Amino acid sequence: MAKMSSTATVTRAHLENKLALAKRCSREATLAGAKAAAIATVASAVPTLASVRMLPWAKANLNPTGQALIVCTVAGMAYFVAADKAILSLARRHSYESAPDHLKDTSFHGGAAAAARPRPPAFFRP
């Protein structure tokens, strides 16, 4: 039988580290979503409730169920957008940290020559 290389084996500590990282990322995303949902709830409830009291059309057509549906929809959308954004940014950051060094160099020219020369501002680049 052929021997497996040491890079092909996955240790239990590595898997536990990955699991802990995933739990921490999901917790951060949940908190970001909850904060966004709370802000969106207030931001949508105030104009919805004010318009029902002041506008005749809203008073006639938006019953309490409709008002709650508007507020809950906005809060739910804010939660999922903020949580998804947090998960994607954390995944991007952690995949960059664990990437090999040759993949971290994202400069156009690469190598030491590009690091020695300062890059011109973006509006001068072709």
PDB file of C-alpha atoms in Angstrom, residues 119-126:
ATOM      1  CA  ARG A 119       1.489  51.885  -7.550  1.00  0.00           C
ATOM      2  CA  PRO A 120       0.059  54.983  -9.228  1.00  0.00           C
ATOM      3  CA  PRO A 121      -3.392  56.177  -8.149  1.00  0.00           C
ATOM      4  CA  ALA A 122      -6.314  54.381  -9.736  1.00  0.00           C
ATOM      5  CA  PHE A 123      -7.268  57.257 -12.034  1.00  0.00           C
ATOM      6  CA  PHE A 124      -3.825  57.078 -13.732  1.00  0.00           C
ATOM      7  CA  ARG A 125      -3.986  53.336 -14.418  1.00  0.00           C
ATOM      8  CA  PRO A 126      -4.918  52.247 -17.950  1.00  0.00           C
TER       9      PRO A 126
END
